[in-house]
GROMACS .gro file of C-alpha atoms in nm:
model
  340
    1MET     CA    1  -0.623   0.424   2.804
    2ASN     CA    2  -0.999   0.379   2.771
    3ILE     CA    3  -1.211   0.437   2.463
    4HIS     CA    4  -1.336   0.774   2.593
    5ASP     CA    5  -0.978   0.899   2.633
    6ILE     CA    6  -0.900   0.786   2.279
    7ILE     CA    7  -1.195   0.970   2.128
    8LYS     CA    8  -1.115   1.282   2.331
    9LYS     CA    9  -0.759   1.284   2.195
   10VAL     CA   10  -0.889   1.237   1.841
   11ASN     CA   11  -1.131   1.526   1.877
   12ASN     CA   12  -0.854   1.747   2.015
   13ARG     CA   13  -0.627   1.633   1.730
   14GLU     CA   14  -0.359   1.528   1.976
   15ALA     CA   15  -0.079   1.294   1.873
   16PHE     CA   16  -0.075   0.941   2.012
   17THR     CA   17   0.234   0.788   2.172
   18GLN     CA   18   0.358   0.445   2.073
   19GLN     CA   19   0.233   0.298   2.402
   20GLU     CA   20  -0.113   0.448   2.345
   21ILE     CA   21  -0.121   0.291   1.999
   22VAL     CA   22  -0.020  -0.041   2.154
   23SER     CA   23  -0.309  -0.011   2.398
   24MET     CA   24  -0.553   0.033   2.107
   25LEU     CA   25  -0.406  -0.268   1.930
   26GLU     CA   26  -0.441  -0.474   2.249
   27ILE     CA   27  -0.820  -0.434   2.248
   28ASP     CA   28  -1.003  -0.756   2.161
   29PRO     CA   29  -1.117  -0.708   1.798
   30ARG     CA   30  -1.449  -0.876   1.888
   31SER     CA   31  -1.526  -0.626   2.162
   32ARG     CA   32  -1.756  -0.324   2.182
   33GLU     CA   33  -1.449  -0.103   2.226
   34ALA     CA   34  -1.297  -0.230   1.899
   35ALA     CA   35  -1.624  -0.158   1.720
   36VAL     CA   36  -1.614   0.199   1.853
   37LEU     CA   37  -1.255   0.234   1.729
   38MET     CA   38  -1.358   0.119   1.383
   39GLY     CA   39  -1.652   0.355   1.382
   40GLU     CA   40  -1.433   0.648   1.484
   41SER     CA   41  -1.182   0.563   1.213
   42SER     CA   42  -1.460   0.546   0.957
   43ARG     CA   43  -1.590   0.886   1.068
   44ILE     CA   44  -1.244   1.042   1.030
   45SER     CA   45  -1.185   0.892   0.684
   46ARG     CA   46  -1.527   0.997   0.558
   47GLU     CA   47  -1.500   1.351   0.695
   48LEU     CA   48  -1.152   1.404   0.549
   49THR     CA   49  -1.259   1.298   0.199
   50GLY     CA   50  -1.625   1.390   0.185
   51ASN     CA   51  -1.713   1.020   0.202
   52THR     CA   52  -1.514   0.957  -0.117
   53ALA     CA   53  -1.297   0.648  -0.155
   54GLU     CA   54  -1.052   0.562  -0.433
   55VAL     CA   55  -0.957   0.263  -0.643
   56HIS     CA   56  -0.604   0.249  -0.783
   57GLY     CA   57  -0.508   0.002  -1.057
   58GLN     CA   58  -0.173  -0.178  -1.057
   59PHE     CA   59  -0.004  -0.401  -1.314
   60ALA     CA   60   0.337  -0.570  -1.307
   61LEU     CA   61   0.588  -0.518  -1.585
   62ASN     CA   62   0.749  -0.851  -1.500
   63LEU     CA   63   0.753  -1.155  -1.278
   64ALA     CA   64   1.084  -1.315  -1.203
   65PRO     CA   65   1.296  -1.476  -0.931
   66CYS     CA   66   1.399  -1.178  -0.716
   67PRO     CA   67   1.728  -1.174  -0.520
   68VAL     CA   68   1.587  -0.957  -0.240
   69ASN     CA   69   1.416  -1.279  -0.124
   70CYS     CA   70   1.142  -1.126   0.089
   71ARG     CA   71   1.012  -1.428   0.276
   72PHE     CA   72   0.650  -1.320   0.230
   73CYS     CA   73   0.678  -1.278  -0.149
   74ALA     CA   74   0.596  -1.522  -0.429
   75PHE     CA   75   0.875  -1.364  -0.638
   76ALA     CA   76   1.147  -1.465  -0.388
   77ALA     CA   77   1.414  -1.655  -0.579
   78LYS     CA   78   1.458  -1.900  -0.290
   79TYR     CA   79   1.102  -2.033  -0.333
   80GLY     CA   80   1.136  -2.112  -0.704
   81ILE     CA   81   0.770  -2.037  -0.777
   82PHE     CA   82   0.856  -1.834  -1.086
   83LYS     CA   83   1.162  -2.003  -1.230
   84GLU     CA   84   1.215  -1.803  -1.551
   85PRO     CA   85   1.194  -1.425  -1.588
   86LYS     CA   86   0.895  -1.306  -1.787
   87GLU     CA   87   0.856  -0.948  -1.902
   88LEU     CA   88   0.567  -0.767  -2.066
   89THR     CA   89   0.617  -0.599  -2.400
   90VAL     CA   90   0.555  -0.227  -2.441
   91GLN     CA   91   0.224  -0.309  -2.611
   92GLU     CA   92   0.114  -0.537  -2.327
   93CYS     CA   93   0.202  -0.267  -2.074
   94THR     CA   94   0.011   0.003  -2.258
   95GLU     CA   95  -0.290  -0.227  -2.291
   96TYR     CA   96  -0.295  -0.295  -1.918
   97ALA     CA   97  -0.251   0.075  -1.842
   98LEU     CA   98  -0.531   0.176  -2.079
   99GLY     CA   99  -0.756  -0.088  -1.926
  100PHE     CA  100  -0.730   0.099  -1.598
  101ASP     CA  101  -0.732   0.447  -1.749
  102ASN     CA  102  -1.049   0.377  -1.943
  103SER     CA  103  -1.235   0.297  -1.622
  104GLU     CA  104  -1.400   0.607  -1.477
  105GLU     CA  105  -1.360   0.465  -1.125
  106ASN     CA  106  -0.982   0.426  -1.144
  107ALA     CA  107  -0.797   0.712  -0.972
  108ALA     CA  108  -0.431   0.622  -1.044
  109VAL     CA  109  -0.224   0.377  -1.250
  110PHE     CA  110   0.055   0.189  -1.069
  111LEU     CA  111   0.347   0.025  -1.251
  112MET     CA  112   0.516  -0.246  -1.044
  113THR     CA  113   0.843  -0.435  -1.099
  114THR     CA  114   1.061  -0.676  -0.906
  115ALA     CA  115   1.364  -0.518  -0.743
  116ASN     CA  116   1.603  -0.656  -1.008
  117TYR     CA  117   1.415  -0.524  -1.314
  118ASP     CA  118   1.642  -0.329  -1.549
  119PHE     CA  119   1.606   0.039  -1.465
  120GLY     CA  120   1.671   0.165  -1.818
  121LYS     CA  121   1.397  -0.059  -1.953
  122PHE     CA  122   1.167   0.056  -1.674
  123ILE     CA  123   1.212   0.420  -1.773
  124GLU     CA  124   1.170   0.339  -2.142
  125ILE     CA  125   0.845   0.149  -2.094
  126SER     CA  126   0.712   0.395  -1.837
  127SER     CA  127   0.765   0.681  -2.081
  128GLU     CA  128   0.564   0.494  -2.343
  129VAL     CA  129   0.287   0.423  -2.094
  130ARG     CA  130   0.278   0.789  -1.995
  131LYS     CA  131   0.217   0.886  -2.359
  132VAL     CA  132  -0.103   0.680  -2.387
  133LEU     CA  133  -0.252   0.785  -2.053
  134ARG     CA  134  -0.477   1.087  -2.027
  135PRO     CA  135  -0.277   1.399  -1.927
  136GLU     CA  136  -0.456   1.423  -1.592
  137THR     CA  137  -0.402   1.056  -1.502
  138LEU     CA  138  -0.159   1.001  -1.217
  139MET     CA  139   0.116   0.746  -1.282
  140ILE     CA  140   0.266   0.584  -0.971
  141ALA     CA  141   0.567   0.353  -0.935
  142ASN     CA  142   0.594   0.048  -0.708
  143VAL     CA  143   0.960  -0.047  -0.739
  144GLY     CA  144   1.267  -0.139  -0.538
  145ASP     CA  145   1.517   0.093  -0.375
  146MET     CA  146   1.647   0.375  -0.594
  147THR     CA  147   1.926   0.633  -0.593
  148PRO     CA  148   1.854   1.008  -0.602
  149GLU     CA  149   1.953   1.015  -0.970
  150GLN     CA  150   1.714   0.731  -1.054
  151ALA     CA  151   1.435   0.904  -0.861
  152LYS     CA  152   1.484   1.219  -1.071
  153ARG     CA  153   1.468   1.015  -1.391
  154MET     CA  154   1.143   0.862  -1.272
  155LYS     CA  155   1.000   1.209  -1.218
  156ASP     CA  156   1.117   1.314  -1.565
  157ALA     CA  157   0.954   1.003  -1.715
  158GLY     CA  158   0.616   1.124  -1.592
  159PHE     CA  159   0.567   0.961  -1.253
  160ASN     CA  160   0.368   1.162  -1.000
  161GLY     CA  161   0.446   0.945  -0.702
  162THR     CA  162   0.556   0.612  -0.567
  163TYR     CA  163   0.459   0.341  -0.321
  164HIS     CA  164   0.731   0.249  -0.073
  165ALA     CA  165   0.707   0.086   0.269
  166ILE     CA  166   0.931  -0.026   0.551
  167ARG     CA  167   0.788  -0.377   0.566
  168MET     CA  168   0.738  -0.589   0.877
  169GLY     CA  169   1.067  -0.764   0.944
  170GLU     CA  170   1.254  -0.541   0.699
  171GLY     CA  171   1.623  -0.630   0.690
  172ASP     CA  172   1.556  -0.964   0.861
  173LYS     CA  173   1.276  -1.125   0.658
  174THR     CA  174   1.405  -0.936   0.352
  175ASN     CA  175   1.746  -0.855   0.205
  176ALA     CA  176   1.657  -0.485   0.198
  177PRO     CA  177   1.817  -0.289   0.485
  178VAL     CA  178   1.583  -0.044   0.658
  179LYS     CA  179   1.837   0.234   0.601
  180ASN     CA  180   1.819   0.180   0.225
  181ARG     CA  181   1.439   0.192   0.229
  182LEU     CA  182   1.444   0.519   0.422
  183LYS     CA  183   1.705   0.668   0.189
  184THR     CA  184   1.489   0.575  -0.109
  185ILE     CA  185   1.185   0.744   0.041
  186ARG     CA  186   1.392   1.057   0.095
  187ALA     CA  187   1.524   1.039  -0.263
  188PHE     CA  188   1.171   1.009  -0.401
  189GLN     CA  189   1.053   1.308  -0.200
  190ASP     CA  190   1.354   1.520  -0.296
  191ALA     CA  191   1.279   1.442  -0.661
  192GLY     CA  192   0.924   1.571  -0.620
  193LEU     CA  193   0.754   1.231  -0.604
  194ILE     CA  194   0.477   1.192  -0.345
  195VAL     CA  195   0.513   0.869  -0.147
  196GLY     CA  196   0.226   0.646  -0.034
  197THR     CA  197   0.291   0.371   0.219
  198CYS     CA  198   0.132   0.102   0.436
  199VAL     CA  199   0.195  -0.109   0.746
  200GLU     CA  200   0.257  -0.444   0.583
  201PRO     CA  201   0.257  -0.740   0.553
  202ILE     CA  202   0.117  -0.817   0.897
  203GLY     CA  203   0.110  -1.172   1.031
  204PRO     CA  204  -0.005  -1.330   1.360
  205GLU     CA  205   0.354  -1.340   1.486
  206HIS     CA  206   0.394  -0.962   1.479
  207THR     CA  207   0.360  -0.796   1.818
  208ASN     CA  208   0.149  -0.491   1.893
  209GLU     CA  209   0.472  -0.307   1.969
  210GLU     CA  210   0.610  -0.385   1.622
  211ILE     CA  211   0.288  -0.277   1.453
  212ALA     CA  212   0.269   0.045   1.656
  213GLU     CA  213   0.629   0.128   1.565
  214LYS     CA  214   0.552   0.085   1.195
  215ILE     CA  215   0.234   0.295   1.221
  216LEU     CA  216   0.436   0.586   1.360
  217LEU     CA  217   0.719   0.538   1.111
  218ALA     CA  218   0.476   0.542   0.820
  219ALA     CA  219   0.314   0.859   0.953
  220SER     CA  220   0.650   1.031   1.004
  221PHE     CA  221   0.697   1.132   0.640
  222ASP     CA  222   0.343   1.262   0.581
  223PRO     CA  223   0.258   1.014   0.306
  224ALA     CA  224  -0.021   1.029   0.050
  225PHE     CA  225  -0.182   0.744   0.240
  226SER     CA  226  -0.106   0.491   0.509
  227GLY     CA  227  -0.309   0.189   0.616
  228ALA     CA  228  -0.260  -0.181   0.680
  229MET     CA  229  -0.226  -0.502   0.481
  230ARG     CA  230  -0.223  -0.859   0.606
  231ARG     CA  231   0.029  -1.114   0.485
  232ILE     CA  232  -0.117  -1.365   0.244
  233THR     CA  233   0.032  -1.710   0.292
  234ILE     CA  234   0.255  -1.830   0.009
  235PRO     CA  235   0.245  -2.213   0.006
  236GLY     CA  236   0.584  -2.356   0.095
  237SER     CA  237   0.717  -2.024   0.223
  238ASP     CA  238   0.916  -1.980   0.543
  239LEU     CA  239   0.625  -1.792   0.702
  240GLU     CA  240   0.352  -2.041   0.613
  241GLN     CA  241   0.371  -2.188   0.964
  242TYR     CA  242   0.233  -1.867   1.115
  243GLY     CA  243  -0.085  -1.851   0.909
  244MET     CA  244  -0.276  -1.525   0.859
  245ILE     CA  245  -0.459  -1.273   1.072
  246SER     CA  246  -0.835  -1.246   1.024
  247GLU     CA  247  -1.009  -0.970   0.830
  248LEU     CA  248  -1.156  -0.852   1.160
  249ARG     CA  249  -0.810  -0.814   1.316
  250LEU     CA  250  -0.692  -0.640   1.000
  251ALA     CA  251  -0.988  -0.402   1.019
  252GLN     CA  252  -0.891  -0.316   1.377
  253ILE     CA  253  -0.534  -0.236   1.267
  254VAL     CA  254  -0.667  -0.028   0.977
  255ALA     CA  255  -0.876   0.168   1.227
  256VAL     CA  256  -0.589   0.222   1.471
  257THR     CA  257  -0.364   0.334   1.186
  258ARG     CA  258  -0.620   0.593   1.077
  259ILE     CA  259  -0.671   0.719   1.432
  260ALA     CA  260  -0.296   0.744   1.502
  261THR     CA  261  -0.204   0.905   1.168
  262PRO     CA  262  -0.217   1.287   1.129
  263MET     CA  263  -0.524   1.432   0.961
  264THR     CA  264  -0.301   1.572   0.684
  265VAL     CA  265  -0.289   1.217   0.548
  266LEU     CA  266  -0.613   1.170   0.353
  267GLY     CA  267  -0.576   0.810   0.241
  268ASN     CA  268  -0.613   0.497   0.453
  269CYS     CA  269  -0.567   0.177   0.256
  270THR     CA  270  -0.625  -0.189   0.317
  271HIS     CA  271  -0.536  -0.492   0.109
  272GLU     CA  272  -0.667  -0.720  -0.016
  273PRO     CA  273  -1.003  -0.543  -0.077
  274ASN     CA  274  -1.276  -0.632   0.173
  275VAL     CA  275  -1.597  -0.472   0.300
  276MET     CA  276  -1.499  -0.499   0.667
  277GLY     CA  277  -1.189  -0.288   0.603
  278ALA     CA  278  -1.398  -0.028   0.421
  279MET     CA  279  -1.637  -0.015   0.717
  280ALA     CA  280  -1.338   0.041   0.949
  281GLY     CA  281  -1.214   0.347   0.763
  282ALA     CA  282  -1.023   0.215   0.463
  283ASN     CA  283  -1.083   0.450   0.169
  284LEU     CA  284  -0.835   0.303  -0.079
  285PHE     CA  285  -0.842  -0.035  -0.257
  286TRP     CA  286  -0.619  -0.174  -0.534
  287ALA     CA  287  -0.725  -0.356  -0.847
  288GLU     CA  288  -0.447  -0.580  -0.980
  289VAL     CA  289  -0.353  -0.750  -1.304
  290GLY     CA  290  -0.039  -0.933  -1.416
  291GLY     CA  291   0.215  -1.053  -1.161
  292ASN     CA  292   0.132  -1.025  -0.791
  293PRO     CA  293   0.370  -1.090  -0.499
  294ARG     CA  294   0.085  -1.257  -0.306
  295ASP     CA  295  -0.015  -1.490  -0.589
  296THR     CA  296   0.138  -1.800  -0.745
  297LYS     CA  297  -0.049  -1.745  -1.074
  298GLU     CA  298   0.122  -1.552  -1.355
  299LYS     CA  299  -0.192  -1.346  -1.412
  300THR     CA  300  -0.342  -1.248  -1.081
  301GLU     CA  301  -0.665  -1.136  -1.250
  302GLU     CA  302  -0.732  -1.507  -1.296
  303ASN     CA  303  -0.694  -1.575  -0.924
  304ARG     CA  304  -0.644  -1.330  -0.634
  305GLY     CA  305  -0.660  -1.003  -0.828
  306VAL     CA  306  -0.975  -0.792  -0.802
  307SER     CA  307  -1.098  -0.566  -1.083
  308VAL     CA  308  -1.167  -0.193  -1.059
  309ALA     CA  309  -1.541  -0.262  -1.088
  310ASP     CA  310  -1.529  -0.521  -0.809
  311CYS     CA  311  -1.328  -0.287  -0.583
  312ALA     CA  312  -1.582  -0.012  -0.645
  313LYS     CA  313  -1.867  -0.250  -0.562
  314LEU     CA  314  -1.706  -0.353  -0.233
  315LEU     CA  315  -1.658   0.012  -0.136
  316SER     CA  316  -2.016   0.094  -0.229
  317GLU     CA  317  -2.135  -0.189  -0.002
  318ALA     CA  318  -1.982   0.010   0.283
  319GLU     CA  319  -2.164   0.318   0.148
  320TRP     CA  320  -1.860   0.497   0.012
  321GLN     CA  321  -1.884   0.712  -0.297
  322VAL     CA  322  -1.609   0.604  -0.536
  323ALA     CA  323  -1.397   0.879  -0.691
  324LYS     CA  324  -1.430   0.940  -1.063
  325HIS     CA  325  -1.135   1.176  -1.078
  326PRO     CA  326  -0.754   1.153  -1.037
  327SER     CA  327  -0.641   1.063  -0.687
  328ALA     CA  328  -0.680   1.338  -0.428
  329TYR     CA  329  -0.429   1.156  -0.210
  330TYR     CA  330  -0.144   1.211  -0.455
  331ASN     CA  331  -0.257   1.565  -0.537
  332LYS     CA  332  -0.150   1.760  -0.234
  333THR     CA  333   0.168   1.907  -0.089
  334HIS     CA  334   0.344   1.677   0.155
  335GLY     CA  335   0.621   1.705   0.403
  336LYS     CA  336   0.939   1.507   0.387
  337LEU     CA  337   1.108   1.232   0.581
  338ALA     CA  338   1.348   1.378   0.834
  339GLU     CA  339   1.719   1.367   0.761
  340ILE     CA  340   1.871   1.025   0.822
   0.00000   0.00000   0.00000
């Protein structure tokens, strides 16, 4: 499939097959054709949102050895990076949340936990955080797999949506079966929580076929946003031997994801924040504080984490306007994952 065929299908709003997505991923990221793909993705993202990008702020309620042992995660118990569980107090959580909420360029507040964090405590703290946030602020959860009952309690506690992904190597490089991840997405949606997702974490060892499959899977439940994230190497991890993909390759995948995802999906994320991704059609960055699964520091704001202001500056360098209102991505009606 040549670049002219791709653009014709985009203009006709035709769906792409998995093999067609593979063909786009096979293009040399240094080529003229890849540059055209990135430009087309950027055009789509800007037209869908009126050239408006978003910054979402995320903080972790805890950092602890996690039994799910995702091989790409600094929290994996098997790596022993964080040996003792550490949990934020209610006051620390509300301070982090208010730090984001007081920034006019922050469009949503994410609360993240490890998969083994006590659910009752999560609901208790989340309810307190909800009380201090502005009524219009969107509160989003980034947590492990949940039951339908737990999803309903999250909705009752004031969450508007969640982040949940079927990660690369799910069920093999993680102890989380794909079926459980899909059931959780369905439970969130049935509870009235809008789900955002991403194709992640991508490493050099992942084939174009694997990436294309995940792009289509992510698109299948009409999420708030999709996008792509590269794997950040955790020193001493099982996957360290593979290294990382370049930001240019990541930008290509971001572009292909946008092109192959239905226009009903407004958001197209990339992580970690970078100008090249924004040029290739990424319209969502995350600012992070506290624990971070890609960082070996307890406070990622002292290392890998990027602030809301810095995210906004990176987006502005790619000539995006940065939203100064609650997320438009989590403020629309979405479809649901098909029955499993």
